[in-house]
Coordinates of C-alpha atoms and ligand atoms in Angstrom, one line a residue:
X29 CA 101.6 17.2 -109.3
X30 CA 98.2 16.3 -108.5
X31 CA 97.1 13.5 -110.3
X32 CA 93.3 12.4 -110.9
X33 CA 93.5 10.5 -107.7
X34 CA 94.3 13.4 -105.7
X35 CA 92.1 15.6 -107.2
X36 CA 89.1 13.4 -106.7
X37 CA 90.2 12.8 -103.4
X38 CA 90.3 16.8 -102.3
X39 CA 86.7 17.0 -104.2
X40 CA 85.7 14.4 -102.0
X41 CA 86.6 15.4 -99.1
X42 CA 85.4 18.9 -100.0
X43 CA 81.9 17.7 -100.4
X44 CA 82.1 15.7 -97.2
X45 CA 83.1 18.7 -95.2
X46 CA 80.5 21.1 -96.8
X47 CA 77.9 18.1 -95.3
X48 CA 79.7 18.5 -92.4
X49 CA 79.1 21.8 -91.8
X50 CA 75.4 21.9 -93.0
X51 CA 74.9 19.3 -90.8
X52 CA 75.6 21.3 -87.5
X53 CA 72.7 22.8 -86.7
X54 CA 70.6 19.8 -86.9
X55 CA 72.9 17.9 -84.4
X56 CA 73.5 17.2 -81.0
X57 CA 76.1 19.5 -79.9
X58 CA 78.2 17.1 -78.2
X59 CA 78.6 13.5 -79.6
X60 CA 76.5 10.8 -78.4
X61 CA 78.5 8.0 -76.7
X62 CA 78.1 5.5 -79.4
X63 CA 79.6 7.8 -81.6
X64 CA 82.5 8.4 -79.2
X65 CA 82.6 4.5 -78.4
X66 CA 83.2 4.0 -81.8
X67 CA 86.3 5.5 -81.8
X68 CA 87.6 2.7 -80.9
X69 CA 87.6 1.5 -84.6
X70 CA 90.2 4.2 -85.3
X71 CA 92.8 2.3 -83.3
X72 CA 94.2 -1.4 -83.5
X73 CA 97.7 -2.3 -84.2
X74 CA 99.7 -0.5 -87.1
X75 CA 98.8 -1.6 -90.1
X76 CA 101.0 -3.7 -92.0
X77 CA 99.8 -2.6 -95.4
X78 CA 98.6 0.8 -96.6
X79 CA 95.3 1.3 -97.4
X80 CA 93.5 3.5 -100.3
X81 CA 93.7 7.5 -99.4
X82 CA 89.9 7.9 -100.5
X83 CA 89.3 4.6 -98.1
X84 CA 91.5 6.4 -95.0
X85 CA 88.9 9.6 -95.7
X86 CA 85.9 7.8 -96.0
X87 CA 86.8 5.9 -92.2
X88 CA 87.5 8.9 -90.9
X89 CA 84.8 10.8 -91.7
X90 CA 82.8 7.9 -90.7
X91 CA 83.9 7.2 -87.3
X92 CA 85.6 10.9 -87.0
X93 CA 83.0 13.3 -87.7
X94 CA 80.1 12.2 -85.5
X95 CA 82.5 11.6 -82.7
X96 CA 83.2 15.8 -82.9
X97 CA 82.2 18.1 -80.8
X98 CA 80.0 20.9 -83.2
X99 CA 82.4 23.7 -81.8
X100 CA 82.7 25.0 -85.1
X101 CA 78.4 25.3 -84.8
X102 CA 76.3 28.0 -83.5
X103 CA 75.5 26.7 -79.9
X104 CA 78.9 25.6 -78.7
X105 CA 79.8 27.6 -75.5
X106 CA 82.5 26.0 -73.7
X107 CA 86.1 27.1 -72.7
X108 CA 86.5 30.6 -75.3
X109 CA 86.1 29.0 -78.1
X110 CA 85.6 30.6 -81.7
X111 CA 84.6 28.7 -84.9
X112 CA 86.4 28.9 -88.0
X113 CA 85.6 31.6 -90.3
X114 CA 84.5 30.6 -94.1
X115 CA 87.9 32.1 -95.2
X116 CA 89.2 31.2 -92.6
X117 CA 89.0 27.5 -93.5
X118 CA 89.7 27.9 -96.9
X119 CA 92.5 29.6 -96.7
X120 CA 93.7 27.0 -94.6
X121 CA 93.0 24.3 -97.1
X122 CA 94.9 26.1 -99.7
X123 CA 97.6 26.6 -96.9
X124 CA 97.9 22.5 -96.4
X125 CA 98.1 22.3 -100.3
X126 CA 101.1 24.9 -100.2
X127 CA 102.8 22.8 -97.4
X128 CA 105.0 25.8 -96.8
X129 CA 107.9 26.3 -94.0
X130 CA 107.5 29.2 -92.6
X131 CA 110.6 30.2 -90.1
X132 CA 111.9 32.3 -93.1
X133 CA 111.6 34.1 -95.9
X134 CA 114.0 31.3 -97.8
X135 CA 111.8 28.8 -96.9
X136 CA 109.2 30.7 -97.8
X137 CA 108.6 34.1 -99.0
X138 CA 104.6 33.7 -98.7
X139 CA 104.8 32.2 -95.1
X140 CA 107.5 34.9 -94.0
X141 CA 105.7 38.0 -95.6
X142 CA 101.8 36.8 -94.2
X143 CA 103.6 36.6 -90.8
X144 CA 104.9 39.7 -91.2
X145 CA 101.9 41.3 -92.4
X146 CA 99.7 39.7 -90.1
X147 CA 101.7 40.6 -86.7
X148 CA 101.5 43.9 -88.5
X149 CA 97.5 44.3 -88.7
X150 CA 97.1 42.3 -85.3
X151 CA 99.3 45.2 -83.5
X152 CA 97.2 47.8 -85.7
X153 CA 94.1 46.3 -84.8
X154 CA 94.5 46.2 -80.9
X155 CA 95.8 49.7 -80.9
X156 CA 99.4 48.6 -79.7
X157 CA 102.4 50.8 -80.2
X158 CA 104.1 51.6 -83.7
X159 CA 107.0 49.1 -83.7
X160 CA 105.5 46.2 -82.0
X161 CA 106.4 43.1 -83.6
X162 CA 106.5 39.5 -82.5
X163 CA 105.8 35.6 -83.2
X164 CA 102.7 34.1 -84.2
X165 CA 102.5 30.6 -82.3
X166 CA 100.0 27.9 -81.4
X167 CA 97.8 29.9 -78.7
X168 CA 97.7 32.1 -75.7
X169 CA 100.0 29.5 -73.4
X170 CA 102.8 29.6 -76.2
X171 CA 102.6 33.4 -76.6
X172 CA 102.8 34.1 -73.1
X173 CA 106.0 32.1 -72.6
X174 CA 107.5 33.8 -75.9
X175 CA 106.5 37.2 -74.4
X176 CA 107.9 36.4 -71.0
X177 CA 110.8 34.7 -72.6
X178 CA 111.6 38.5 -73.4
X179 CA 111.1 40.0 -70.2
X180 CA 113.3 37.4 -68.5
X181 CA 116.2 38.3 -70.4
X182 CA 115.6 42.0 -70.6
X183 CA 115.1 42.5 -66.5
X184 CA 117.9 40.4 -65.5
X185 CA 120.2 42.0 -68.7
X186 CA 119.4 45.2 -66.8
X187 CA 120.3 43.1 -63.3
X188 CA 123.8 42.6 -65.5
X189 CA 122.8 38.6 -66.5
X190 CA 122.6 37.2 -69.4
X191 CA 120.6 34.5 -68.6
X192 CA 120.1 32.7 -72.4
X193 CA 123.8 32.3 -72.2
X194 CA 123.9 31.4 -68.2
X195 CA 120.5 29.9 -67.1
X196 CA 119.3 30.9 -64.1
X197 CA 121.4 28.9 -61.7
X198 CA 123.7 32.1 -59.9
X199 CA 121.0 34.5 -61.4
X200 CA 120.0 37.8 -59.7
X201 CA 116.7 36.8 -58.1
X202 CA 114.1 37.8 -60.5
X203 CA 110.1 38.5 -58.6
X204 CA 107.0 38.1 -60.8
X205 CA 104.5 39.6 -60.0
X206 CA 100.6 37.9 -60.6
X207 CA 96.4 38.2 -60.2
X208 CA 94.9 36.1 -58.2
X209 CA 93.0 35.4 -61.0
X210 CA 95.5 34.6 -63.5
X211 CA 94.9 32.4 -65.9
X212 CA 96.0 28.4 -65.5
X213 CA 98.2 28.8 -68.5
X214 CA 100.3 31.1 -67.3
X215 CA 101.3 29.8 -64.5
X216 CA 102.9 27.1 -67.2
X217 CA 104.8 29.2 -68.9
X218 CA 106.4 30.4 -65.8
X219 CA 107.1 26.9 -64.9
X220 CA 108.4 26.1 -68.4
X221 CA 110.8 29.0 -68.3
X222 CA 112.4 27.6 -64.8
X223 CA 110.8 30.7 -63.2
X224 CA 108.7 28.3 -61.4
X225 CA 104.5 28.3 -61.0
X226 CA 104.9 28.8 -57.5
X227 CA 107.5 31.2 -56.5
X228 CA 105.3 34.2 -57.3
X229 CA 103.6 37.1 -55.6
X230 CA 100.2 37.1 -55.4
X231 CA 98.1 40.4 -55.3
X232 CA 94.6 39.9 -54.5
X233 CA 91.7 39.9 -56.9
X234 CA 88.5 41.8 -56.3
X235 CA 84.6 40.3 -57.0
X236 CA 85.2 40.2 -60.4
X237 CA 88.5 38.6 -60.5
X238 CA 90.7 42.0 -60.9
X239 CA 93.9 42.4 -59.7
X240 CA 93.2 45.2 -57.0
X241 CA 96.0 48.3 -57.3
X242 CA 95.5 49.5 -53.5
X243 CA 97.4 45.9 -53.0
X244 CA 100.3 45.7 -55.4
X245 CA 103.9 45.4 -53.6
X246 CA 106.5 47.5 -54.0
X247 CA 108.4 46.6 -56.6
X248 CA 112.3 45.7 -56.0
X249 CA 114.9 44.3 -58.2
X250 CA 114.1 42.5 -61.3
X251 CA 110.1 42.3 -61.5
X252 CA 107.7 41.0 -64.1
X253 CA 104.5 42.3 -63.7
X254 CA 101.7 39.7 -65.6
X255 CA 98.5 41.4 -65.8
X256 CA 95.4 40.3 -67.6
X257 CA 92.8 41.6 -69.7
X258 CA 89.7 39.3 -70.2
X259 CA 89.7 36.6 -67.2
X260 CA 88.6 33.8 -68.7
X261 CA 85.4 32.8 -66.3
X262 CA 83.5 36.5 -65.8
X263 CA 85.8 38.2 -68.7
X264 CA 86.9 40.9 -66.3
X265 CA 89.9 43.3 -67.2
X266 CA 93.0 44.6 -64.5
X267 CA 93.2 48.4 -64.0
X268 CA 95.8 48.6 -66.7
X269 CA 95.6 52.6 -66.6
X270 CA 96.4 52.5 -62.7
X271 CA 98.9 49.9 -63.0
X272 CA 101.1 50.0 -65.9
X273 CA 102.5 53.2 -65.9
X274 CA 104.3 53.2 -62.1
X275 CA 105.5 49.9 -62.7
X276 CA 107.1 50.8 -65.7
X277 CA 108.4 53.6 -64.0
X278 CA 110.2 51.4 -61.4
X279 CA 111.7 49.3 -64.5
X280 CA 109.3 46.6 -64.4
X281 CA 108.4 44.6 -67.2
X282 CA 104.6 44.5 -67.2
X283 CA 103.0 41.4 -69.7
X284 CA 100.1 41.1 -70.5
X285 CA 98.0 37.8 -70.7
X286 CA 94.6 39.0 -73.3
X287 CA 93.8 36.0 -75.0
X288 CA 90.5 36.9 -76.4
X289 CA 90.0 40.1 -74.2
X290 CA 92.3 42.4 -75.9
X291 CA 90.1 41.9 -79.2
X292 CA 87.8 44.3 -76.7
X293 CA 90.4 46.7 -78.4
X294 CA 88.9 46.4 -81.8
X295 CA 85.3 47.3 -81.2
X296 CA 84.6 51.2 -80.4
X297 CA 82.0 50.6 -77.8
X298 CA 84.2 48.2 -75.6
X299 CA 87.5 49.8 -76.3
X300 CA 87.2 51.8 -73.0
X301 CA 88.0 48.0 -71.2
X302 CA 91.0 47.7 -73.0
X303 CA 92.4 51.1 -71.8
X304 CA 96.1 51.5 -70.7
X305 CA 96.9 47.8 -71.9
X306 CA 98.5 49.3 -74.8
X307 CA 101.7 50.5 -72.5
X308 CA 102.7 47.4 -71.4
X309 CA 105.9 45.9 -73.2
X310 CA 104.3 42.4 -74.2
X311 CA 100.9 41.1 -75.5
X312 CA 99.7 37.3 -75.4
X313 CA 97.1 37.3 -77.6
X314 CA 94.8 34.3 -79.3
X315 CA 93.6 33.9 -83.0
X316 CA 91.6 30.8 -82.5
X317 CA 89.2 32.1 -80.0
X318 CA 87.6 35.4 -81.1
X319 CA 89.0 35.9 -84.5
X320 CA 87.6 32.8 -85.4
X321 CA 90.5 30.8 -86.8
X322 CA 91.2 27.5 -87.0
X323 CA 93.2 25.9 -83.9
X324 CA 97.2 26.4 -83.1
X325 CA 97.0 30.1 -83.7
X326 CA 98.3 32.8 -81.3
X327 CA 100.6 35.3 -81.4
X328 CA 102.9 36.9 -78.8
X329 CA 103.5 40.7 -79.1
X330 CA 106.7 43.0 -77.6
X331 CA 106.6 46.6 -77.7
X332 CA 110.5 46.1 -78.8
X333 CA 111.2 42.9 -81.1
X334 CA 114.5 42.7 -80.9
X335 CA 114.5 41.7 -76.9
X336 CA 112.3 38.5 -78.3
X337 CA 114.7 37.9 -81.2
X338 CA 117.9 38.6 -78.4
X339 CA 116.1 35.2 -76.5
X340 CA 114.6 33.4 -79.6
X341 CA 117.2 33.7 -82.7
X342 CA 119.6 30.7 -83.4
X343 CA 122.3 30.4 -85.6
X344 CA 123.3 27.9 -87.9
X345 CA 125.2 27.2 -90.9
X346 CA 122.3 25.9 -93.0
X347 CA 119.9 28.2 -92.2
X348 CA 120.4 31.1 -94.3
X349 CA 119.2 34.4 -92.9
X350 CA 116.4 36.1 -95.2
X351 CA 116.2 39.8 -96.3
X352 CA 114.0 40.8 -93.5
X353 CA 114.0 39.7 -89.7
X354 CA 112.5 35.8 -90.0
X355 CA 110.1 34.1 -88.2
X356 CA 112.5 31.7 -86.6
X357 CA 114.1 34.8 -84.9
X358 CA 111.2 35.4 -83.1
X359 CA 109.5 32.1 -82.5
X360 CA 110.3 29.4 -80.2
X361 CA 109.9 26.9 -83.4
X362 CA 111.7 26.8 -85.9
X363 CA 110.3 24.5 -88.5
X364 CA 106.6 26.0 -88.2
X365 CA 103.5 26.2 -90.5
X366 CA 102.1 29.2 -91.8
X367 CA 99.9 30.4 -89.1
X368 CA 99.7 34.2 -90.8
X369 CA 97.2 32.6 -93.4
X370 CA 94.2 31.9 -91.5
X371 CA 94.7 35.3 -89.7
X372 CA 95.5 37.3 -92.7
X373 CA 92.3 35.5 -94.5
X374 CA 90.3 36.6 -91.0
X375 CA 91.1 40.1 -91.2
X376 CA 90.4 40.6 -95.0
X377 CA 87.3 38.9 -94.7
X378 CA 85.9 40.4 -92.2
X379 CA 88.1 44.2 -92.0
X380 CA 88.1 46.4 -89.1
X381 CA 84.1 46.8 -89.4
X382 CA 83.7 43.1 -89.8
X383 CA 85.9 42.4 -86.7
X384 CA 84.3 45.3 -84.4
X385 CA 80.9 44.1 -85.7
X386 CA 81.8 40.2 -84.4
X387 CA 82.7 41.4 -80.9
X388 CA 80.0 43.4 -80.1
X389 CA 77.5 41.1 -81.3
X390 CA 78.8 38.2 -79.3
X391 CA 78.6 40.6 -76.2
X392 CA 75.3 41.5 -76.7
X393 CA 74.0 38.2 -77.0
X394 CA 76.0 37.5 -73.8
X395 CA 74.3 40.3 -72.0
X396 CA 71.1 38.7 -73.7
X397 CA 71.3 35.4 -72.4
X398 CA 72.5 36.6 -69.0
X399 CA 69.2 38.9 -68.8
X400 CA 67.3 35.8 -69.9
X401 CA 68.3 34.0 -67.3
X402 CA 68.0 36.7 -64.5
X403 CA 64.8 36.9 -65.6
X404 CA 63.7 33.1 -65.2
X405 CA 65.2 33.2 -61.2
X406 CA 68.6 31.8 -62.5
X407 CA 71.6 33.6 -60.5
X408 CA 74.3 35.6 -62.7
X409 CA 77.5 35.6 -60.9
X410 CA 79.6 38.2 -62.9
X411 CA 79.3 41.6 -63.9
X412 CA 78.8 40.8 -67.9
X413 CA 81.1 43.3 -69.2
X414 CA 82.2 40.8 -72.4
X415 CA 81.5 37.2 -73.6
X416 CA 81.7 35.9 -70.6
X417 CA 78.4 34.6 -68.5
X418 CA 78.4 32.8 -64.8
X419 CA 74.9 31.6 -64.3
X420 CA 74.3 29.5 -60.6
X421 CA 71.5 27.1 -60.5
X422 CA 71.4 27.2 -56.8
X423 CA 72.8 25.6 -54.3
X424 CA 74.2 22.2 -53.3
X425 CA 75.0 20.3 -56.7
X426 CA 72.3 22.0 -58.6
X427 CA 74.7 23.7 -61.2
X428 CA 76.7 20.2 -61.5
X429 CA 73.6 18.7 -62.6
X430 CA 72.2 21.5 -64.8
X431 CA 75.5 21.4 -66.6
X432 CA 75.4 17.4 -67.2
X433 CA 71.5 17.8 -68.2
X434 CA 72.5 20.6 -70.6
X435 CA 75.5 18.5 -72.3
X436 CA 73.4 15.8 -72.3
X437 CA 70.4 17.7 -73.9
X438 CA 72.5 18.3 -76.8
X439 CA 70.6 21.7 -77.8
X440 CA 74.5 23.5 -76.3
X441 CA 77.6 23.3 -74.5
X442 CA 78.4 25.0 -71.5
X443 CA 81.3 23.9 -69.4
X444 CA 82.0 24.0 -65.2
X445 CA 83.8 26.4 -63.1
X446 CA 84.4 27.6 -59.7
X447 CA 83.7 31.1 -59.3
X448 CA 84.8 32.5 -55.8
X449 CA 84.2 29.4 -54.3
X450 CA 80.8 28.7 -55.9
X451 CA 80.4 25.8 -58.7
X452 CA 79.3 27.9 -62.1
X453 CA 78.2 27.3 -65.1
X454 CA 80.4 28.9 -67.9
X455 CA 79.4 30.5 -70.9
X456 CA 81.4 31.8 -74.0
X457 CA 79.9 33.4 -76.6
X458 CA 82.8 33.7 -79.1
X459 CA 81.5 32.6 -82.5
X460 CA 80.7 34.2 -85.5
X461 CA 78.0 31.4 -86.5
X462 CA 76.1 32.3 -83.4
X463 CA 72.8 34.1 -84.2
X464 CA 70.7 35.7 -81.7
X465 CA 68.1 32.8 -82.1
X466 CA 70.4 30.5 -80.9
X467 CA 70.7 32.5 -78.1
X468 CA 67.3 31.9 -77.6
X469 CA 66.9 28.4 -78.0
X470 CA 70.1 28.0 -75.6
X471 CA 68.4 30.1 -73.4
X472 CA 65.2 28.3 -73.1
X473 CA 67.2 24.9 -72.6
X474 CA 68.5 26.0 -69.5
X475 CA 65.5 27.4 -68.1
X476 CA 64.1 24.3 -68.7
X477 CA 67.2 22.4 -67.5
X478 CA 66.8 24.5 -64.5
X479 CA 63.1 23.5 -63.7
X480 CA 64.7 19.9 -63.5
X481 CA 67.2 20.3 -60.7
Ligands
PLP519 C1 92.6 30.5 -73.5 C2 93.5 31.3 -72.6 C3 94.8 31.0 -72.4 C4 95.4 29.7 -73.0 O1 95.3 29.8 -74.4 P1 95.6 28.6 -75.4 O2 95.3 29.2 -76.7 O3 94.6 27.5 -75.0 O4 97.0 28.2 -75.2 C5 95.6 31.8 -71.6 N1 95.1 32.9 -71.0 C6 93.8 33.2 -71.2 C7 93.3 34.5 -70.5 C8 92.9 32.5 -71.9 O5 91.7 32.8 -72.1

């Protein structure tokens, strides 16, 4: 029961956040390095007595907040990185309050029936088949090795192994099949899943990081075939319409890695990149970039559920099956925190419109910036077909040193890349607090920035 201590301290740190958030636009983007030195304050032996919880808040706001990156602000455009929505946040809040278990609908019949009802609207949203169910887990590296967790078993089950119950020591070999320009992340799943990072075939990516179809292998034995819609530096899609379909043919298992592209599926004038992703048997797909949830939210999607639950279920005494299929039978966690709140909060907030609305605009104001910066001489290496912006600031270390001015400037945030062998400068536009006229004040930073180098 909350007593009056706990309710002040929610009001508290209600208020404090609110300041927080007002505060955003006013600040540096990255912290300063006083604030981040200061973190040292945080740390210092256990200590041996508890302190007041309004005291813990009030330190940690202190010494936390201005040691934060603003991603959660209008100008932050590292990595693919959404903020949080406003009902988004709340609903978390209200989530932490609930302190629900969610692996099941005895542990919870809220958590069970928002994850239900939110792999539910995420398949309806992206346009995936009727029937697709799946897991909702921390992000796009957790869904992919759930999804491919499902397509090993179900290509060497076909191969006559059963490799949940046998490991893969003896196993049929099994061949997967990658871009390229696949993303880091996947490359750990395969690891995690003893498939190995390395022991794949490689089918070579064109200018814009595609996986080419004029160069796929033929297919033989047990395959997995991992393509990827939206590569994460020039947001590029694979030809899913050329691909998918004589793969599947052949009995491959074709996965999908579409983090944030695949919400491309949601927005009627961008759809058309999304096209023929919908026939592949899984999805990895991320809340916490471009719906705009707060972080460890993702959800892995198969075009048949029970192959996930076949690999994921466990049974045990004490944990009492509920009415309807469970979280825990899809989900490599058991315990787990109800992710299908944030997401279910997202979607009514902001309905199909709201969502369609929130992509496009973020693409436009990529395409905005990118002809901004055409315009003032600065080299755009990508085909802007998303969120995604490659600017070069010529050549030598010139991009290095525009990045490290523009972090240090603290008007933005744009991260580094390689792009076909060229340093880049990276830039996501995934937020819904980002307005066109911080587009515009971004943009003018880096012409600026560019001047210097
Ligand atoms: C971001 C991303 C990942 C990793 O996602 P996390 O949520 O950080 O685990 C994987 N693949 C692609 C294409 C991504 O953009």
């Amino acid at each position: 029961m909350a007593d009056d201590d706990t309710e002040r301290l929610l009001h508290d740190v209600a208020e404090r956040a609110s300041l927080y958030l007002a505060s955003l636009d006013q600040r540096p983007v990255a912290p300063t390095p006083a604030a981040v030195e200061a973190l040292a304050e945080l740390a210092g032996p256990v200590p041996p007595i508890g302190m007041g919880s309004a005291d813990v808040i009030a330190q940690l706001d202190r010494i936390g907040g201005p040691a934060t990156m603003a991603s959660a602000g209008p100008r932050y455009f590292g990595f693919v990185t959404g903020g949080s929505l406003p009902a988004a946040l709340a609903a978390n809040w209200l989530a932490g309050a609930w302190d629900q278990n969610s692996f099941s609908s005895v542990s919870s019949p809220l958590g069970a029936a928002l994850t239900r009802i939110a792999v539910e609207w995420l398949v309806d949203l992206l346009g995936l088949p009727a029937g697709t169910g799946g897991a909702l887990v921390t992000g796009a590296t957790m869904a992919n090795f759930t999804a491919l967790a499902a397509a090993r078993r179900a290509v060497l089950k076909t191969a006559g192994w059963d490799v949940d119950a046998d490991g893969l020591a003896g196993a049929p070999r099994l061949t997967v099949v990658v871009g390229a320009e696949a993303h880091a992340a996947l490359f750990k799943a395969l690891g995690m899943l003893g498939l190995g990072r390395n022991n794949v075939t490689t089918v070579p990516a064109d200018d814009e990081g595609r996986m080419r179809a004029d160069r796929l292998p033929e297919f033989d034995g047990p395959t997995i075939l991992c393509l990827q819609a939206g590569n994460v530096n020039s947001g590029a899609f694979d030809p899913a319409a050329e691909l998918i379909p004589a793969a599947r043919r052949q009995g491959v298992w074709v996965h999908v890695d579409g983090a944030f592209g695949l919400w491309a599926a949601v927005a009627p004038g961008r759809r058309s990149l999304t096209a023929g992703f919908e026939q592949a048997d899984s999805w990895a797909l991320d809340a916490h970039k471009w719906l705009n949830v707060p972080y460890d939210s993702g959800a892995a999607l198969v075009r048949n559920p029970q192959g996930l639950a076949d690999a994921l279920s466990i049974n045990a005494a004490y944990i009492m099956p509920g009415a309807d299929a469970d979280p825990i039978d899809f989900s490599p966690e058991s315990s787990q925190r109800m992710r299908g709140v944030e997401i279910w909060a997202a979607i009514k907030a902001l309905g199909r419109a709201g969502i369609a609305d929130l992509v496009v605009r973020n693409c436009h104001q990529a395409s905005r910036l990118a002809a901004g910066l055409e315009a003032a001489g600065i080299e755009v290496l990508n085909e802007v077909v998303l969120n995604q912006v490659l600017a070069s600031f010529g050549p030598g270390d010139a991009t290095e040193r525009a990045i490290a001015a523009l972090q240090a400037s603290g008007v933005c945030w744009c991260g580094g890349t390689s792009w076909r062998g060229r340093p880049a400068m990276r830039i996501s536009v995934s937020s819904w607090a980002t307005q066109d006229k911080d587009i515009d004040v971004s943009l003018a930073e880096m012409i600026r920035v560019k001047s210097m180098v």
